[in-house]
Structure formats: C-alpha cells, structure tokens
Coordinates of C-alpha atoms in Angstrom, one line a residue:
M406 CA 40.2 56.3 155.8
K407 CA 40.6 54.5 159.6
K408 CA 38.4 57.6 160.9
I409 CA 36.0 57.3 158.3
I410 CA 35.2 53.7 158.2
C411 CA 35.6 54.1 162.3
L412 CA 32.4 56.7 162.0
V413 CA 30.6 54.8 159.4
L414 CA 30.5 51.2 161.1
S415 CA 30.1 52.6 164.9
L416 CA 26.9 54.3 163.9
I417 CA 25.4 51.0 162.3
L418 CA 26.1 49.4 159.5
A419 CA 23.5 48.9 157.2
L420 CA 23.0 49.1 153.6
S421 CA 20.9 51.1 151.7
M422 CA 18.7 51.1 148.0
V423 CA 15.6 52.7 146.4
A424 CA 12.6 54.7 145.4
C425 CA 10.8 56.2 147.7
S426 CA 8.1 58.7 149.7
D427 CA 8.6 59.8 153.2
A428 CA 6.0 59.5 155.1
K429 CA 6.7 62.3 157.4
S430 CA 7.0 65.0 154.0
D431 CA 5.5 63.3 151.4
V432 CA 8.7 63.9 149.1
N433 CA 9.7 61.4 146.9
P434 CA 13.3 61.2 146.1
Q435 CA 13.1 59.4 143.1
V436 CA 14.4 60.7 139.2
E437 CA 11.4 61.7 136.8
T438 CA 13.6 61.0 133.4
E439 CA 12.5 59.3 130.3
E440 CA 14.6 56.3 131.5
S441 CA 13.2 55.9 135.0
A442 CA 9.6 56.5 133.4
A443 CA 10.6 53.3 131.1
A444 CA 11.8 51.5 133.8
S445 CA 9.3 48.2 135.2
E446 CA 6.6 49.6 137.5
N447 CA 6.0 48.1 141.1
D448 CA 2.7 48.0 142.9
G449 CA 3.3 50.3 145.7
F450 CA 5.7 48.1 147.8
T451 CA 6.1 49.8 150.9
L452 CA 8.4 49.2 153.9
N453 CA 9.7 51.0 157.1
N454 CA 13.4 51.7 156.7
S455 CA 15.0 54.3 158.9
I456 CA 18.3 56.8 157.8
L457 CA 20.7 58.0 160.5
G458 CA 18.4 57.1 163.0
E459 CA 15.2 58.4 161.9
E460 CA 12.4 56.3 160.8
Y461 CA 10.3 56.8 157.1
T462 CA 8.0 55.2 155.4
F463 CA 9.2 54.4 152.0
T464 CA 7.0 53.5 148.7
Y465 CA 8.9 51.6 145.6
T466 CA 6.7 52.2 142.5
E467 CA 9.8 51.9 139.9
V468 CA 12.9 49.9 139.6
P469 CA 16.4 51.9 140.1
T470 CA 18.1 51.8 137.0
K471 CA 21.1 54.1 138.0
V472 CA 22.3 53.2 140.9
V473 CA 25.2 53.9 143.0
S474 CA 26.7 52.1 145.3
L475 CA 29.2 52.8 148.0
A476 CA 29.9 49.5 150.4
S477 CA 31.0 46.1 149.6
P478 CA 28.4 44.1 150.3
A479 CA 26.1 46.4 148.6
T480 CA 28.0 46.0 145.5
E481 CA 27.7 42.0 145.4
M482 CA 24.2 41.7 146.4
L483 CA 23.3 43.3 143.1
L484 CA 25.8 41.7 141.0
A485 CA 24.2 38.6 143.1
L486 CA 20.6 39.6 141.7
G487 CA 21.8 39.9 138.2
L488 CA 21.8 43.9 138.5
E489 CA 25.3 45.3 136.8
E490 CA 23.2 46.8 134.1
N491 CA 21.5 49.0 136.9
I492 CA 24.6 50.2 138.6
A493 CA 25.7 54.0 137.6
G494 CA 29.1 53.4 139.8
Y495 CA 30.9 51.9 142.7
A496 CA 33.1 53.0 145.8
F497 CA 35.2 51.8 148.4
Q498 CA 35.9 48.3 147.7
E499 CA 36.4 46.6 151.5
N500 CA 37.0 43.2 150.0
V501 CA 38.3 41.2 146.6
I502 CA 35.0 40.2 144.8
P503 CA 34.1 36.4 144.4
E504 CA 35.7 35.0 141.1
K505 CA 31.9 34.2 140.2
Y506 CA 31.5 38.2 139.6
Q507 CA 34.6 39.6 138.4
D508 CA 33.7 39.9 135.1
A509 CA 30.1 41.8 135.8
F510 CA 32.2 43.9 138.6
N511 CA 35.1 44.4 136.1
S512 CA 32.5 46.0 133.7
L513 CA 31.1 48.6 136.4
Y514 CA 32.4 52.4 136.2
Q515 CA 34.6 53.0 139.7
I516 CA 33.9 56.4 140.9
T517 CA 36.7 56.7 143.2
D518 CA 40.0 54.5 143.9
G519 CA 40.1 56.1 147.2
W520 CA 38.7 56.8 150.1
D521 CA 37.6 60.2 149.4
L522 CA 34.3 61.1 147.6
S523 CA 31.8 64.2 147.8
L524 CA 28.6 64.4 147.1
E525 CA 29.1 66.7 144.4
Q526 CA 30.6 63.4 142.4
I527 CA 27.5 61.2 143.6
V528 CA 24.7 63.9 142.1
A529 CA 26.9 64.2 139.0
L530 CA 25.8 60.7 138.0
E531 CA 22.3 61.5 138.2
P532 CA 21.7 58.4 140.3
D533 CA 18.0 57.2 141.3
F534 CA 19.1 55.3 143.8
M535 CA 21.6 55.1 146.3
M536 CA 23.4 52.2 148.9
F537 CA 25.6 52.9 151.4
W538 CA 27.1 52.4 155.3
N539 CA 23.8 54.2 156.9
G540 CA 26.5 55.6 159.6
S541 CA 27.8 58.0 156.9
P542 CA 26.6 61.8 158.0
D543 CA 26.6 62.9 154.9
Y544 CA 23.6 60.7 153.5
T545 CA 20.9 61.8 155.1
Y546 CA 17.1 61.8 153.9
E547 CA 17.8 65.9 152.9
F548 CA 20.5 65.1 150.9
L549 CA 19.3 62.1 149.0
S550 CA 15.6 63.6 148.6
S551 CA 16.7 67.1 147.3
S552 CA 19.1 65.1 144.8
N553 CA 16.0 62.8 143.4
I554 CA 17.9 59.7 145.1
G555 CA 15.7 56.7 146.2
T556 CA 17.5 54.6 148.8
Y557 CA 16.6 51.3 150.6
T558 CA 18.0 50.5 154.1
M559 CA 19.3 46.8 154.8
T560 CA 18.0 45.5 158.4
S561 CA 20.2 42.8 158.3
D562 CA 23.5 44.9 159.9
I563 CA 21.3 47.1 162.7
D564 CA 21.1 45.9 166.8
G565 CA 19.8 42.5 166.7
A566 CA 20.1 41.2 163.3
K567 CA 20.2 37.6 162.3
I568 CA 20.9 35.7 159.9
E569 CA 16.8 35.2 158.6
S570 CA 17.5 39.2 158.1
V571 CA 19.6 38.3 155.3
Y572 CA 16.9 36.7 153.8
D573 CA 14.5 39.3 154.5
D574 CA 17.2 42.0 152.6
F575 CA 17.3 39.8 149.5
I576 CA 13.6 39.1 149.3
N577 CA 12.8 43.0 149.8
M578 CA 15.6 43.8 146.9
G579 CA 14.0 41.1 144.8
K580 CA 10.4 42.9 145.2
I581 CA 12.1 46.1 144.4
F582 CA 14.2 45.6 141.6
H583 CA 11.4 43.0 140.0
V584 CA 14.1 39.8 140.6
E585 CA 11.9 38.0 143.0
D586 CA 12.7 34.4 141.8
R587 CA 16.5 35.0 141.8
A588 CA 16.1 36.3 145.9
A589 CA 14.6 33.0 146.0
E590 CA 17.4 31.2 144.5
I591 CA 19.8 32.4 146.5
I592 CA 17.9 31.9 149.7
S593 CA 17.3 28.6 148.9
E594 CA 21.3 28.6 148.0
M595 CA 22.4 30.2 151.3
K596 CA 19.9 27.6 153.2
A597 CA 21.4 24.8 151.9
K598 CA 25.0 25.1 153.3
I599 CA 23.9 27.1 156.7
D600 CA 20.6 24.9 157.9
P601 CA 22.6 22.0 158.2
V602 CA 25.7 23.5 160.0
K603 CA 23.0 25.0 162.4
E604 CA 21.3 21.7 162.9
A605 CA 25.1 19.9 163.7
M606 CA 25.6 22.9 166.0
K607 CA 21.9 22.3 168.5
D608 CA 23.5 19.9 170.6
V609 CA 27.3 21.4 171.1
E610 CA 28.6 22.8 173.7
P611 CA 29.2 27.0 172.1
V612 CA 33.3 27.9 171.8
S613 CA 33.3 31.3 173.3
V614 CA 34.7 34.1 170.4
A615 CA 35.7 37.5 170.0
Y616 CA 35.8 39.3 166.8
I617 CA 38.9 42.1 166.4
D618 CA 37.9 44.5 163.3
A619 CA 40.8 45.6 161.8
Y620 CA 40.9 48.9 162.5
S621 CA 40.6 48.9 166.3
S622 CA 43.8 50.9 167.7
E623 CA 46.3 49.7 170.7
E624 CA 43.6 52.5 172.6
S625 CA 40.7 50.1 172.1
V626 CA 38.7 47.0 170.3
F627 CA 36.6 48.0 167.5
T628 CA 34.1 44.6 168.0
A629 CA 30.8 43.1 167.1
G630 CA 28.2 43.4 170.3
D631 CA 24.4 42.4 169.1
A632 CA 25.0 42.2 165.7
L633 CA 24.9 39.8 162.8
V634 CA 28.3 38.9 163.3
A635 CA 26.9 37.2 166.5
D636 CA 24.5 35.3 164.8
I637 CA 26.7 33.6 162.1
F638 CA 28.8 32.8 165.2
R639 CA 25.9 31.4 166.9
A640 CA 24.9 29.4 163.7
A641 CA 28.7 27.5 163.5
G642 CA 28.7 26.7 167.3
G643 CA 30.3 30.1 169.0
E644 CA 29.1 32.4 171.3
N645 CA 30.0 35.8 171.2
V646 CA 32.0 36.9 174.4
V647 CA 30.7 40.3 173.6
N648 CA 27.0 39.6 174.7
D649 CA 26.2 42.5 177.2
T650 CA 25.2 44.9 175.1
T651 CA 22.3 45.9 172.8
D652 CA 25.2 47.7 170.6
P653 CA 25.5 46.2 166.9
W654 CA 29.2 47.5 166.7
L655 CA 31.5 49.0 169.3
N656 CA 34.6 50.2 171.2
I657 CA 35.6 48.0 174.4
S658 CA 39.1 47.9 175.8
W659 CA 41.5 45.2 175.4
E660 CA 41.4 44.6 178.9
T661 CA 37.3 43.5 178.6
I662 CA 38.3 40.9 176.4
A663 CA 41.2 39.6 178.1
A664 CA 38.9 39.0 181.0
A665 CA 36.4 37.5 178.9
N666 CA 39.1 34.7 177.6
P667 CA 37.9 33.7 174.5
E668 CA 39.0 30.6 173.2
W669 CA 38.9 31.6 169.4
I670 CA 39.7 35.2 167.9
V671 CA 38.1 36.0 164.7
I672 CA 40.0 38.9 162.4
G673 CA 38.1 41.3 159.9
V674 CA 40.2 42.4 157.1
Y675 CA 39.8 45.1 154.7
E676 CA 41.0 47.0 152.4
G677 CA 43.2 50.4 154.4
A678 CA 42.9 48.8 157.8
E679 CA 46.0 47.1 159.6
D680 CA 46.1 43.5 158.6
A681 CA 46.1 40.2 160.7
D682 CA 49.6 39.8 161.1
Y683 CA 49.6 43.7 163.0
W684 CA 47.0 43.0 165.6
I685 CA 47.8 39.0 166.2
E686 CA 51.6 40.0 167.3
Y687 CA 49.7 42.5 169.4
L688 CA 47.6 40.5 170.8
K689 CA 51.1 38.3 172.1
T690 CA 52.8 41.2 172.7
N691 CA 50.2 43.3 174.9
P692 CA 50.6 42.0 178.7
A693 CA 46.7 42.9 178.9
T694 CA 45.9 39.5 176.1
A695 CA 49.0 37.7 175.8
T696 CA 47.8 35.0 177.9
M697 CA 44.3 34.7 176.9
D698 CA 43.9 30.9 176.1
A699 CA 43.0 31.7 172.2
V700 CA 46.8 33.7 171.8
V701 CA 48.5 31.1 173.4
N702 CA 46.5 28.4 171.7
E703 CA 47.1 30.4 168.5
K704 CA 43.6 30.3 167.2
Y705 CA 43.0 32.9 165.0
I706 CA 40.9 32.9 161.9
I707 CA 41.1 35.4 159.4
T708 CA 38.0 36.7 157.4
G709 CA 37.1 39.8 155.5
L710 CA 34.4 42.3 156.5
V711 CA 31.8 41.5 153.7
D712 CA 32.0 38.1 154.8
L713 CA 30.7 39.0 158.2
T714 CA 28.1 41.4 157.2
V715 CA 25.7 41.4 155.0
G716 CA 25.0 39.2 151.6
E717 CA 25.6 35.7 151.0
R718 CA 29.0 35.8 151.5
I719 CA 28.3 34.3 155.1
A720 CA 27.0 30.9 153.9
D721 CA 30.1 29.8 153.1
T722 CA 31.7 31.9 156.5
V723 CA 29.0 29.8 158.6
P724 CA 30.6 26.1 157.8
M725 CA 34.3 27.8 157.4
L726 CA 33.8 28.6 161.2
A727 CA 32.5 25.7 162.2
E728 CA 35.0 23.4 160.9
Y729 CA 37.4 25.3 163.5
F730 CA 35.0 25.6 166.1
H731 CA 34.3 21.8 166.0
P732 CA 36.2 20.0 163.7
E733 CA 34.7 17.0 165.2
K734 CA 31.7 17.6 163.8

C-alpha cells in the first residue's frame, strides 16, 4: 500500500472523469450501449486534460451512467453532486465519508476492500467513465480508450493548483453530468465559508507551516510543494515552508524541514498509513527535528488527506486551520 500511494501521489495527484475523444488519435472512448444511448446528451463540451503528463483534448457528448471511482475525493465529489446512481463501483476510500453522504455511500458497490485492484476487475463492470489518482501507471489513455472508458482529469491537484481550481472542477463536472445548478450551489456554499476567512487573513503575518504526509518514511518527508495544500494554508493565514519548487508533491529530507523551522506542522492521515501519533513521536525523538519550534511547542494539526485535496471538504479545512494559526482573528 505504501509503495502504491507514494507512487500515485508523487506522480501528481489528479482525479479523472468522463466520455471523450483524443485530438491525437481521434479515438472516442465512450461506451456505445443502449444505456449510454439513453443518457442525456451534451453539446460537445470540450476540454484539454492530461493523463500521466500527456495532453489530450476531450469532448463530452453523453452523461456517464456507469462510473468507477478509485479515489476518495472523486467519490465524494460525485456524491456531493447527487450522482450516486451513476456510480457503478468504488475502491480506495482513504478517509471516512462525511455523515451527510453516508447513506448514499453505503448504497454503493465496493469493488474491493483492500488496495489491490486489477484492470480486469474494472473492465468487468463495463464502466463508461473512471475517476482515479492520475499517477497510476496502469490507467493510461491506451487502457481507457481500448476499454471504451471515458475520463476527466481534475485540475485542482496539479502543480500550482489553487482553491479556485476546485471551483473550476465542479463547474466542469456540472457541465459533463448536466448538474450545473447543483455545482453552482456547492461553489456558493464553499465560498461562503472560505471568502470571509481569506478576507480576515489579508493583513496578518502568515505563520510558517510544514505538511507531513503519513506515508512519509524515516528517511525522508513526503510533503506538499506547489500544490493545492499550499493555497489552503495561504487562505488560512499560513505559508508552506516548502516554497522553492514547482513540484506539487515531493520527498525531501527531515533536515530540510528542520532548517525551515515551521511554527506549525500539519499531518495528513488516511487508511493504511502510519497514524499521526507515530509521526509526532518520531518528530520528538529524531535529533534533526526535535528542536523545531512546532515540535517544542507541540503545535500539530491532524487532518485527513481528503480534507486537504480536491473537493468541498476544503471549505471546512480553511476556517479550521485559521482558528489554529490565528486564534486572535
């Protein structure tokens, strides 16, 4: 599991979705069945997206009706948009689903309860659409195209992603699934929570923050660089100490984190990874990190992976972090 997640995240986290055609090959990986023919049709909505770093042009002409979701944020975004009936199956749920979506989530088919999933298991569901962490070497355009599976790769977890990128992804998903009104409602609800915090943080001196992913190792820190995480910190009155890279996710030495001497440490935890207590104890006992201000002052914030990545949860994360970083505000 550790090997899989580190590979997936380090190759750039990005969720994916929908029926499409490739500008390079003119292949349209869209299932042509009675079910898809009966689905609502779009008006040729076109986007440029990438799969494993390769750029493709995708044109969405039908609403997907058999979606396979292989990442927690993707599953939650579909549920937020009221699309549970469009989900053929899910896997790799990294964090507990929010209570408001629990009933809908419980009605979904779980493809596997572990971390092993074959391409044959995916194809057996005859999906017309897939969402996944975009770093998996198995989920290539060639696989999707040959299996008639569409996709939409999210923009909000690539290098340089911002909170506004999440809004863009909801807008695009709303168009693809013909739920534009619901997408607009979600964005409005998110802005109502995030914008007042961003306004309040405009004149504050940002605190320095380091992100430690629970899939780090004792040899190196797996952390966020120029990623959505950094913009979430910024909105909450913090500044990511890993700010000299264009990589969204990377491994760096513990000594590099220690040299930055962050005031706060945010630990992202999820299923299958070491828990937060493990890393807090490691920070206290590792000579390279034991004297950092955040460790000495015990300024740790524990959050789920999904709370810091793509999806509506970040609207609760921003004000939560702001309360820690700047309680006076």
